[in-house]
Short mmCIF file of C-alpha atoms in Angstrom, two decimals:
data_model
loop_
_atom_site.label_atom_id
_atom_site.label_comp_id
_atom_site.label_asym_id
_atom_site.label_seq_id
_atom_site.Cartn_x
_atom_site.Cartn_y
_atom_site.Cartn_z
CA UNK A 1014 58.05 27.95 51.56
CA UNK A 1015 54.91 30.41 51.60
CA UNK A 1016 54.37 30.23 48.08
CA UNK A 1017 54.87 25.96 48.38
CA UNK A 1018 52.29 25.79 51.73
CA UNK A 1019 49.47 28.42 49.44
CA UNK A 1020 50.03 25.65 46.52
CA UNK A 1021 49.61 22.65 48.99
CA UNK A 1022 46.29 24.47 50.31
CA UNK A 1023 44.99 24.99 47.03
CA UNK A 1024 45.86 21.47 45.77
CA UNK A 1025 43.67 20.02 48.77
CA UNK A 1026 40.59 22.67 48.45
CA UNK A 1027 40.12 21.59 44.54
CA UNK A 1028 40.62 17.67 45.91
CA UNK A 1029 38.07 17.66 47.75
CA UNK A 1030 35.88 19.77 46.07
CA UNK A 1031 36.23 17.02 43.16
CA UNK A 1032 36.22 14.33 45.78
CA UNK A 1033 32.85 15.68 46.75
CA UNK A 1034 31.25 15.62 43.18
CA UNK A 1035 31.86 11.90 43.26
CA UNK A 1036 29.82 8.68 43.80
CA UNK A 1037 28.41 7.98 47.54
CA UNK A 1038 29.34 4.59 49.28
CA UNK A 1039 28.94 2.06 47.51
CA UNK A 1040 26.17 0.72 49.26
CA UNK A 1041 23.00 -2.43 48.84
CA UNK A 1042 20.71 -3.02 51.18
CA UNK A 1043 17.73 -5.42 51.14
CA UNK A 1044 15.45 -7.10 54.09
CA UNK A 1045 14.94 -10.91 53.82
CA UNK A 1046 12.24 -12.60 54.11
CA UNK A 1047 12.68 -13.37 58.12
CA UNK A 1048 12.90 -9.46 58.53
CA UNK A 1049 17.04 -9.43 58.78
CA UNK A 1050 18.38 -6.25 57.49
CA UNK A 1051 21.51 -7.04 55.13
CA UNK A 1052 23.84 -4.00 53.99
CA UNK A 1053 26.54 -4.11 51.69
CA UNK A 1054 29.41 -2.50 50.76
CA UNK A 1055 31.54 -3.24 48.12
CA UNK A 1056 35.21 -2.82 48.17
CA UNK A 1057 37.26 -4.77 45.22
CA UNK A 1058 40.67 -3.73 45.86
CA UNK A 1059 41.31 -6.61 48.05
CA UNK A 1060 40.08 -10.07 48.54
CA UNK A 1061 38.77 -9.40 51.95
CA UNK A 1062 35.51 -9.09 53.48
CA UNK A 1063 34.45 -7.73 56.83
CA UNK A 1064 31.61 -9.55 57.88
CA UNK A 1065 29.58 -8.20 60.67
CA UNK A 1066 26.15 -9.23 62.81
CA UNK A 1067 24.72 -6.54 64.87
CA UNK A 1068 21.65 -6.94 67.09
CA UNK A 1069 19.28 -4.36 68.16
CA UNK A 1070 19.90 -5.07 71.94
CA UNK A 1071 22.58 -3.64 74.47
CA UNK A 1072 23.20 -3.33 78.01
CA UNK A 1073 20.73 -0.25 78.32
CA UNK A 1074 17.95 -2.91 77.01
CA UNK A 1075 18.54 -5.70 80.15
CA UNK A 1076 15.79 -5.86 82.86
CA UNK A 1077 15.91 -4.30 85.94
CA UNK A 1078 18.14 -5.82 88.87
CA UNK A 1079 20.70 -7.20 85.82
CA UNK A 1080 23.21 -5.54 84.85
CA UNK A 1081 26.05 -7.05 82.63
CA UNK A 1082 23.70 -9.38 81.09
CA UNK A 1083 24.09 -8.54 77.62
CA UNK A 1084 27.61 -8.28 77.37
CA UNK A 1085 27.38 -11.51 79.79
CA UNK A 1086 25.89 -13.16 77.03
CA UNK A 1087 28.31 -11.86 74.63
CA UNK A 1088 31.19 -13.95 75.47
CA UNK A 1089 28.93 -16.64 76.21
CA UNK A 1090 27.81 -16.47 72.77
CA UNK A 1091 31.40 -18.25 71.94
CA UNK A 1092 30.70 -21.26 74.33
CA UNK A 1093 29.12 -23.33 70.83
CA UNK A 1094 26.49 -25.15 69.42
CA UNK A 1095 26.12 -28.75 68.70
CA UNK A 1096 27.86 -28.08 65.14
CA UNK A 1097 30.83 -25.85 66.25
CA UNK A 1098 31.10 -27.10 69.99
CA UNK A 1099 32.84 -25.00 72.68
CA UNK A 1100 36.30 -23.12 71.60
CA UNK A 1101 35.80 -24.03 67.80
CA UNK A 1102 34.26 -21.04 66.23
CA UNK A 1103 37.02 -18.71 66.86
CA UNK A 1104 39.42 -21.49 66.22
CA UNK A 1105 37.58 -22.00 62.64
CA UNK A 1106 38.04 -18.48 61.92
CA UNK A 1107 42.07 -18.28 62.35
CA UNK A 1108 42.23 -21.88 60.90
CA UNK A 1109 40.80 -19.60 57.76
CA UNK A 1110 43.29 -17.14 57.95
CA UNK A 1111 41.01 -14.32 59.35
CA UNK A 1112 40.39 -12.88 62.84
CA UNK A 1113 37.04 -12.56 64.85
CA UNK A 1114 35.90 -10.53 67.83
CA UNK A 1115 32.59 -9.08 69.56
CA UNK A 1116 31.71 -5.72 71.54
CA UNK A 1117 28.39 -4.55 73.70
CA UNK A 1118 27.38 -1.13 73.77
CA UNK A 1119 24.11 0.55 75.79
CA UNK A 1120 22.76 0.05 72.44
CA UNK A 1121 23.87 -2.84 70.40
CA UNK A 1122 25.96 -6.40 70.44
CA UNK A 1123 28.42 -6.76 67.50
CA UNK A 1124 30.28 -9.98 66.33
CA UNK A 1125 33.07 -9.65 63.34
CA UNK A 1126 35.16 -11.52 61.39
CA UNK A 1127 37.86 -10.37 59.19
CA UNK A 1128 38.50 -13.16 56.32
CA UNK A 1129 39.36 -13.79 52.85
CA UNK A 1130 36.27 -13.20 50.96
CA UNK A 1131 36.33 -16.44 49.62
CA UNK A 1132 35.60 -17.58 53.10
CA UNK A 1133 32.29 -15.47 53.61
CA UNK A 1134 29.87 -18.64 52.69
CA UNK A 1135 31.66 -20.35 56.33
CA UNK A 1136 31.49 -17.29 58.80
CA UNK A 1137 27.62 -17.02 57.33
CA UNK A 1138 27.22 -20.89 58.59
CA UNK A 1139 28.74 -20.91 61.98
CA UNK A 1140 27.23 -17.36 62.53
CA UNK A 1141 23.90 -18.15 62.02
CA UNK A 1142 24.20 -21.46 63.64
CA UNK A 1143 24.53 -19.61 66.96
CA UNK A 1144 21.78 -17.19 66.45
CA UNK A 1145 19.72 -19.82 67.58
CA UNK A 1146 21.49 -22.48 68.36
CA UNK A 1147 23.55 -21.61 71.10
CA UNK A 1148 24.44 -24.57 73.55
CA UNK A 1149 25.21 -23.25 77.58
CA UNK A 1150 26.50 -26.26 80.59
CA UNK A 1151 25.94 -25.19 84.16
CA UNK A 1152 30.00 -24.98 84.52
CA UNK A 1153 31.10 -23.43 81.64
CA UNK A 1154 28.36 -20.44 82.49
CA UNK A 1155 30.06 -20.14 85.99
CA UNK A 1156 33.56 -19.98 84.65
CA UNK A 1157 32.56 -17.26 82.54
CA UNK A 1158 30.89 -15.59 84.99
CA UNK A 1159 34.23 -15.46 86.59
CA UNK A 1160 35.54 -14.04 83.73
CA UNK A 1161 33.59 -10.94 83.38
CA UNK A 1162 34.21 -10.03 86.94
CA UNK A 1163 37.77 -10.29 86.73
CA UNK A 1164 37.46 -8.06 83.88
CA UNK A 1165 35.48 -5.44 85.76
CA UNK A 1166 38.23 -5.57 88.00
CA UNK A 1167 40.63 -4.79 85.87
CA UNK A 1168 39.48 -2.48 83.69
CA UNK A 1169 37.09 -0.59 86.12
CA UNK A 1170 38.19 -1.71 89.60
CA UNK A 1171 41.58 -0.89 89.22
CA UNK A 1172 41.47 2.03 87.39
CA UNK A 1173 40.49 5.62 89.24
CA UNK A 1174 39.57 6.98 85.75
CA UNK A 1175 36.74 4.24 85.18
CA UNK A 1176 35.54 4.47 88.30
CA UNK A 1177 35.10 8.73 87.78
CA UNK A 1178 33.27 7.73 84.71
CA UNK A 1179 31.17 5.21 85.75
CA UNK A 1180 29.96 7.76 89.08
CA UNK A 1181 29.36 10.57 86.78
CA UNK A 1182 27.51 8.16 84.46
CA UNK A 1183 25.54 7.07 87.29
CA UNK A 1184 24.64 10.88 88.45
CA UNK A 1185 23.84 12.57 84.30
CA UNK A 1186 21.12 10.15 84.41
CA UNK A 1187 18.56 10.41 86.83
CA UNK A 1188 16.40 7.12 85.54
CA UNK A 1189 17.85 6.40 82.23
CA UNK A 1190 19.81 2.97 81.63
CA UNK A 1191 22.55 5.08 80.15
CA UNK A 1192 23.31 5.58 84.09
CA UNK A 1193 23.92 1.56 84.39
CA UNK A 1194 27.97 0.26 83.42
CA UNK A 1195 27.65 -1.79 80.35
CA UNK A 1196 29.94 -4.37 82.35
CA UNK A 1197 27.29 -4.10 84.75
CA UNK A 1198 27.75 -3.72 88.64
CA UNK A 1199 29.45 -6.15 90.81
CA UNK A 1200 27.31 -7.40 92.91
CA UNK A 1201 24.30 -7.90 90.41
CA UNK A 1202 27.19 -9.45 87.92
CA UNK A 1203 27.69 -11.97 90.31
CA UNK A 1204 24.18 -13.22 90.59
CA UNK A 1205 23.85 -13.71 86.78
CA UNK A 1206 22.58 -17.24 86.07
CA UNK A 1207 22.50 -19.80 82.91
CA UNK A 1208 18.57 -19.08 83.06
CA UNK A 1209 19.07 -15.34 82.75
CA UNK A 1210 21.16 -15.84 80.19
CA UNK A 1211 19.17 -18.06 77.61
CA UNK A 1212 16.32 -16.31 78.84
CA UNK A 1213 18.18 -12.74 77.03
CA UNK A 1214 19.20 -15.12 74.64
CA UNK A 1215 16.06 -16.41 73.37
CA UNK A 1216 14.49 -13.02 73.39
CA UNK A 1217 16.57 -11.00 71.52
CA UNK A 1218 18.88 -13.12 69.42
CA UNK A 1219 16.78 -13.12 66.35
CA UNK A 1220 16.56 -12.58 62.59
CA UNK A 1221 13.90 -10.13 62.87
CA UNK A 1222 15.94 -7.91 65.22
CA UNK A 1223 19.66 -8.15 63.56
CA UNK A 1224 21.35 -6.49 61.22
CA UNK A 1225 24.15 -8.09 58.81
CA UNK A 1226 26.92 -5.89 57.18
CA UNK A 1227 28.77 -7.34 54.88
CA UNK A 1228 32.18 -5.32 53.26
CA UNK A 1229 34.78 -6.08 51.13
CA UNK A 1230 35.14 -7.67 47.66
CA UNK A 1231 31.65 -8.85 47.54
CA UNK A 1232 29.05 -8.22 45.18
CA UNK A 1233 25.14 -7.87 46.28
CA UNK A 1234 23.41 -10.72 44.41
CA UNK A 1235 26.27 -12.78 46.22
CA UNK A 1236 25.64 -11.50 49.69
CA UNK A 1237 21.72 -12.04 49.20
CA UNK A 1238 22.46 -15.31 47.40
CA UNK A 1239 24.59 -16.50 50.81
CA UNK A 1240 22.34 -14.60 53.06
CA UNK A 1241 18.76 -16.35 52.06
CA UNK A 1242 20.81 -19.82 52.39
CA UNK A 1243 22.32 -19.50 55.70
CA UNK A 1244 20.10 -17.04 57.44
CA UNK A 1245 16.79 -16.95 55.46
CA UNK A 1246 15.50 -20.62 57.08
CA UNK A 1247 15.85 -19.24 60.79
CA UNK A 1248 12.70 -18.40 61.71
CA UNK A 1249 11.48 -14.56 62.93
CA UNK A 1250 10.70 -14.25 66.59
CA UNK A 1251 7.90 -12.98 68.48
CA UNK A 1252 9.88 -12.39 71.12
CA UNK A 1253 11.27 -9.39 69.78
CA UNK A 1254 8.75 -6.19 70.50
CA UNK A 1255 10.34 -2.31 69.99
CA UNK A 1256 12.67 -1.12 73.02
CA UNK A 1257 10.91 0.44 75.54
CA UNK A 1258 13.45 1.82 77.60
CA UNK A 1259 12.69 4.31 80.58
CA UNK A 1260 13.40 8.04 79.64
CA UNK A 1261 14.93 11.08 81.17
CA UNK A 1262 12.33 13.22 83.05
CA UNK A 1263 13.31 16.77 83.42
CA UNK A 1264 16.34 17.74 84.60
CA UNK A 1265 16.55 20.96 87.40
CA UNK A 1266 19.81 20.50 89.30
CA UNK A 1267 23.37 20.96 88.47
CA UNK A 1268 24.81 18.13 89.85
CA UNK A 1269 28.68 17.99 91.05
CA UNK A 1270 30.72 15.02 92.08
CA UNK A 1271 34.45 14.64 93.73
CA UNK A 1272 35.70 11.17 93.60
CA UNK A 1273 38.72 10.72 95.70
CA UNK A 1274 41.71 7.67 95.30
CA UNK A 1275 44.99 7.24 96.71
CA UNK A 1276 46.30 6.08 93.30
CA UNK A 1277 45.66 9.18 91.15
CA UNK A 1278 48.55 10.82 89.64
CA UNK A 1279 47.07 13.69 88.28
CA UNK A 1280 43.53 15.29 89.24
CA UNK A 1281 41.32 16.29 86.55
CA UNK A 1282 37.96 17.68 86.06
CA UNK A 1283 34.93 16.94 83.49
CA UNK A 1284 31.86 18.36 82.93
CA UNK A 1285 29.00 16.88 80.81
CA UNK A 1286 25.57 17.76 80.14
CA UNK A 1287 22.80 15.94 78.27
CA UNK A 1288 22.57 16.57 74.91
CA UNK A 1289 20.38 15.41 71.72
CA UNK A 1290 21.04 12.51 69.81
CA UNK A 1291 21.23 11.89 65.61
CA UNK A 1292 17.44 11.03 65.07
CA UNK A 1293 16.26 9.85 61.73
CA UNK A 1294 16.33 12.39 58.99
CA UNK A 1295 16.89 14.77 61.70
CA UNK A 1296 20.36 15.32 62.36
CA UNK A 1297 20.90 18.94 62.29
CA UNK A 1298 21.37 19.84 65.48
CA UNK A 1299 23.59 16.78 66.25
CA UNK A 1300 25.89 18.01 63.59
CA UNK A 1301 26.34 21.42 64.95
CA UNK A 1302 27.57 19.89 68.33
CA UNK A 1303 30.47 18.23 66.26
CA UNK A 1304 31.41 21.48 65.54
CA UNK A 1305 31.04 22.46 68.63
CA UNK A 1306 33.05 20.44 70.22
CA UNK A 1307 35.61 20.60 68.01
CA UNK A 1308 35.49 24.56 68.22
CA UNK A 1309 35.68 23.97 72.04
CA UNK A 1310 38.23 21.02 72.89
CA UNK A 1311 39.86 20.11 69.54
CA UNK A 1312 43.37 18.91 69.14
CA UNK A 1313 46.00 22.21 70.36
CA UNK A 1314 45.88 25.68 69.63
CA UNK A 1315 43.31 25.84 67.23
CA UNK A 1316 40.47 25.07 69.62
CA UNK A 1317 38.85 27.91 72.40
CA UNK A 1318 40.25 25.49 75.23
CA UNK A 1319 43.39 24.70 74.04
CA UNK A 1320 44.47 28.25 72.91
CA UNK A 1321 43.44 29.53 76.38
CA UNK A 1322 44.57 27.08 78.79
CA UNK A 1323 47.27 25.87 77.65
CA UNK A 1324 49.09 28.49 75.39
CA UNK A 1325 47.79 31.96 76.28
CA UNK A 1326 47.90 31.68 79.67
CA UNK A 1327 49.65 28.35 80.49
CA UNK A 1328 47.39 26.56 83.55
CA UNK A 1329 46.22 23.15 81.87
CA UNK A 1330 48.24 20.10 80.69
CA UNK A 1331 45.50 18.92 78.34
CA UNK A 1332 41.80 19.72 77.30
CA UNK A 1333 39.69 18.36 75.17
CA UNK A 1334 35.37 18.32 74.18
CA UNK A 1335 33.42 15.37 72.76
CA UNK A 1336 29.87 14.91 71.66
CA UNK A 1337 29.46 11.50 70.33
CA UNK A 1338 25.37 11.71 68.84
CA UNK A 1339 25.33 7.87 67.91
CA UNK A 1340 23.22 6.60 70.23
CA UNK A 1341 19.53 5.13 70.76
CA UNK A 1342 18.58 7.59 73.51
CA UNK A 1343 19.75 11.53 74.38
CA UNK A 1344 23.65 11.25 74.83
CA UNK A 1345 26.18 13.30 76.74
CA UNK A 1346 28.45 16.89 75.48
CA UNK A 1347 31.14 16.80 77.61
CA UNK A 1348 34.62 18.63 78.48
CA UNK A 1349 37.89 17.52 80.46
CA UNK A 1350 41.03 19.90 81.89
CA UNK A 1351 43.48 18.45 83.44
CA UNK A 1352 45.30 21.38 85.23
CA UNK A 1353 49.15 21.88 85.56
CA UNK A 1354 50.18 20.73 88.70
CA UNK A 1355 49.95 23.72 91.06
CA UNK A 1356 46.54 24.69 89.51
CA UNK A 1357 43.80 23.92 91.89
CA UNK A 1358 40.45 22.47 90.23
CA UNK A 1359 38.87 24.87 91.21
CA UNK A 1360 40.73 27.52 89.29
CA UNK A 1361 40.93 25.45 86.29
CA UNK A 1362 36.92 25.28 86.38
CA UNK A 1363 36.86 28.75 86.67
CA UNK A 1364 39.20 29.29 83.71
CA UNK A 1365 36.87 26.83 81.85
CA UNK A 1366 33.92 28.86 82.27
CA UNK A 1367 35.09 31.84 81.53
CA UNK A 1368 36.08 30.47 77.80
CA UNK A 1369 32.18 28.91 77.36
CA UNK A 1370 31.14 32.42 78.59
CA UNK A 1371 33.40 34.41 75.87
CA UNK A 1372 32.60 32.08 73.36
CA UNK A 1373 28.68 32.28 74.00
CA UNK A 1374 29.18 36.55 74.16
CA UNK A 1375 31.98 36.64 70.82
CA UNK A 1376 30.33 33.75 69.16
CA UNK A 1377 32.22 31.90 66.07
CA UNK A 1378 35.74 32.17 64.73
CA UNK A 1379 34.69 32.26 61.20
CA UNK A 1380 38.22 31.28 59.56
CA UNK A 1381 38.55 28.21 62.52
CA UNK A 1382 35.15 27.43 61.38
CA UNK A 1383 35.75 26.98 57.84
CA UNK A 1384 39.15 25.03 58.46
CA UNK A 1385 36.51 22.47 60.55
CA UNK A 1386 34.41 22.06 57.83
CA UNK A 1387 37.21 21.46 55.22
CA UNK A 1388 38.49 19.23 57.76
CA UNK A 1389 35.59 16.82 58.51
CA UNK A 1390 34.62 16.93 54.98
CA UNK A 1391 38.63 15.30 54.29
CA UNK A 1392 37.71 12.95 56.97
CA UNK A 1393 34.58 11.85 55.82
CA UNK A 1394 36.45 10.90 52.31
CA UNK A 1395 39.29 9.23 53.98
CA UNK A 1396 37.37 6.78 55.56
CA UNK A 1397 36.15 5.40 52.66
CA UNK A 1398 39.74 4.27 52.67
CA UNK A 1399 38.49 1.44 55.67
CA UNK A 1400 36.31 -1.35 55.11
CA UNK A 1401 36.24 -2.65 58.36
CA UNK A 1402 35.04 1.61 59.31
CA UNK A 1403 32.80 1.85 57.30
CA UNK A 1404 30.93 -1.88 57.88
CA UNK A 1405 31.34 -0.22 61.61
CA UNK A 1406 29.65 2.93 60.70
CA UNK A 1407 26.49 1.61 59.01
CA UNK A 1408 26.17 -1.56 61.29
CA UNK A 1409 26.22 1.15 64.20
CA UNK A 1410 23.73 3.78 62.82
CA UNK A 1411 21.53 0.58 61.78
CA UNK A 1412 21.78 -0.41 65.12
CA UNK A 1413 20.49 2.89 66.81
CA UNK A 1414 17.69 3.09 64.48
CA UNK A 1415 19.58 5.58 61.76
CA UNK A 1416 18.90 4.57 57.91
CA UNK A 1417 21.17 4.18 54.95
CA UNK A 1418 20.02 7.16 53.92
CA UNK A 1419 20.95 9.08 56.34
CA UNK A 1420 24.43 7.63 57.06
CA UNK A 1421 24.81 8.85 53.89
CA UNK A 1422 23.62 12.41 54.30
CA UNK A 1423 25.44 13.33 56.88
CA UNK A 1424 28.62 14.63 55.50
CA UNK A 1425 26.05 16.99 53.73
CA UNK A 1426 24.83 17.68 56.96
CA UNK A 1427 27.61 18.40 58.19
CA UNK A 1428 28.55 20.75 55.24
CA UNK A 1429 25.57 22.25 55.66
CA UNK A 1430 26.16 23.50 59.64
CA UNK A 1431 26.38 27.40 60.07
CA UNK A 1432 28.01 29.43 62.59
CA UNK A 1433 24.36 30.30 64.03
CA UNK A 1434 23.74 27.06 64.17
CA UNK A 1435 26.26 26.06 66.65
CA UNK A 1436 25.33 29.15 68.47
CA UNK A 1437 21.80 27.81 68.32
CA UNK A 1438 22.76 24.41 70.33
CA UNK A 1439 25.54 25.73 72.51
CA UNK A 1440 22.76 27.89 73.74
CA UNK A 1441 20.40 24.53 73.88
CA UNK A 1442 23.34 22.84 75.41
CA UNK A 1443 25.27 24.97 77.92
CA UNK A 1444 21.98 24.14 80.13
CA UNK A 1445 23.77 24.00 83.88
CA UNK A 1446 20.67 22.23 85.35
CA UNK A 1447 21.19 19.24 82.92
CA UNK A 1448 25.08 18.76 84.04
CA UNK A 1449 27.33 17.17 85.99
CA UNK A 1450 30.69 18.34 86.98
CA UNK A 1451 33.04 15.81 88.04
CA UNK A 1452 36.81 16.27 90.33
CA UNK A 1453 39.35 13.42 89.97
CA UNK A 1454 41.56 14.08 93.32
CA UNK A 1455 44.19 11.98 94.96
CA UNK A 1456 43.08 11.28 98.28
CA UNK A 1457 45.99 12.17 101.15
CA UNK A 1458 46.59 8.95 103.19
CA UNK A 1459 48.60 9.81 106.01
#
């Protein structure tokens, strides 16, 4: 079995040591005329194509006093135009065979369609058509103002976990947007209008400040060919100026949070701290806190956490670290324990610390460090396997202000980290006056 697992082991290192000699994505990209940035990615072992529209605005990008507005005008985006009234772009799509959705983010609104790649000419008609031509009644806004709110309710109302989020959110930034609920907050959700709306609308829904991915069994001079005759005759907007968001001043306080509900069944606690972004042709650092993180919090016994709170010394259920650097604006590291049952939060904390402490004093585990790298390198070739992924990995770097070039770079990036430089930003990131820590309890109703 030894001698099988050492073959197995050696059969992957030379795979993906060929695998990395190989071509890069597959990947076009060209601006038309109207300033619209088209990317493509071709995929022929199926006759699909993902098509995708991204815009450069998100929820962090809505003026002051209202919030929800751009993922407001997200689902009204599917209320029609005078071509493909109310109910009959989505209907369109499955009529075709494929399937269609939409997402905000602080950053960026998304709309997809999965279809036969015959079909691409049609979802580049009705998508374009409401770019600009988007068609709103008094009602129909109302009703899906309704809408959102009974999904806040749901997803965030109802659920103690959201909630924690959305407070800690709310206290990691002191003046940043980032601090804001994409969904918005109740009470300025339900004074969105029609005019606010449109008025979004009109502003940011533009050639000039969207992005089209296109993946799947396409070819470039096709996509261009389909692109210049559906979206090349909209006309760019002046509307659209660069984001000028308000920034982060300084931060000089720890700051610690306990939210307390009835309906928690397990307490948990989470600390975060603010933490650099992937910046264009700068994305060293943001790679080292990848590895950080997954040194830290990843999956079981072969991360810090995991071998020392829940298998060493048995006091935490689960643990975990993220660092997500995708993002417009400075982002969040962040780590979660959820304690055993009769381990108080505040012992779990403690345990916490003392692993960042021995890791900052012993530094890197150099053979868990080189099973990381082999491991995100295997990744990064695996997901070549996903068209949809990968049109959602461009469109989302586009979308934050990341280029082609250095989507592509960064599994050579990440290659590239050493074990000083994670030392280098844990010691940039461990900064306690730039966190939050967060307590989950159930509160005791008598």
């Amino acid at each position: 079995m030894m001698r099988l697992s050492r073959l197995l082991v050696a059969t992957c290192s030379l795979f993906l040591a060929g695998a990395g000699a190989g071509r890069a994505d597959d990947v076009t990209s060209f601006t038309l005329d109207n300033g619209m940035q088209v990317v493509v990615i071709e995929d022929h072992r199926a006759p699909v194509v993902v098509h995708m529209v991204w815009y450069r605005v998100g929820s962090a990008d809505e003026p002051p006093g209202k919030s929800g507005l751009a993922h407001f005008t997200e689902h009204l985006m599917f209320k029609g135009t005078d071509s493909f009234p109310e109910g009959a772009f989505s209907d369109l799509v499955e009529a075709n065979g494929g399937s269609d959705n939409a997402f905000t983010s602080y950053d960026y609104t998304g709309y997809h369609q999965r279809v036969a790649a015959d079909r691409l000419a049609l979802m580049m008609e009705m998508e374009a058509d409401r770019m600009t031509g988007l068609t709103l009644g008094e009602a129909e806004v109302l009703t899906e103002r309704d809408v959102i709110l009974e999904e806040r309710n749901q997803r965030t109302e109802n659920s103690p976990g959201a909630l924690f989020t959305e407070q800690r959110n709310a206290v990691q930034y002191v003046n940043h947007p980032y601090g804001i609920p994409v969904i918005g907050w109740r009470a300025e959700m339900e004074g969105l209008t029609r005019a606010d709306a449109l008025e979004f609308y009109r502003r940011h829904y533009a050639p000039n400040n969207a992005i089209l991915v296109v993946a799947g069994d396409v070819t470039p001079d096709d996509v261009r060919a389909l692109a210049d005759t559906y979206y090349g005759p909209i006309a760019p907007s002046d509307a659209v100026t660069p984001r000028a968001r308000p920034q982060e001043p300084p931060q000089r306080a720890e700051r610690r949070l306990t939210l307390a509900d009835a309906r928690v069944a397990q307490p948990y606690l989470v600390r975060s701290y603010l933490a650099p972004e992937r910046d264009p042709g700068d994305q060293k650092t943001a790679a080292a806190l990848v590895y950080l993180a997954e040194l830290l919090g990843g999956e079981g016994a072969t991360s810090l956490l995991g071998q020392k709170l829940m298998f060493e010394e048995p006091t935490a259920l689960y643990t975990a670290a993220w660092y997500s650097g995708t993002s417009l604006d400075d982002t969040t590291f962040g780590m979660i324990v959820v304690p055993s049952p009769e381990v108080p939060l505040q012992e779990a904390e403690a345990r916490m610390d003392a692993v960042i402490a021995e890791f900052m004093e012993t530094g890197v585990d150099l053979a868990l460090f080189e099973s990381l790298k082999m491991q995100l390198r295997a990744s990064n070739i695996y997901e070549k396997d996903s068209v949809a992924g990968l049109a959602q990995k461009y469109g989302q770097a586009l979308a934050v202000g990341l280029t082609v070039e250095d989507v592509q770079a960064w599994p050579d990036v990440l290659q590239a980290v050493t074990p000083d430089d994670v030392m280098d930003a844990a010691r940039m990131v461990f900064d306690r006056r730039a966190s939050v820590t967060g307590w989950l309890v159930r509160e005791e109703t008598q």
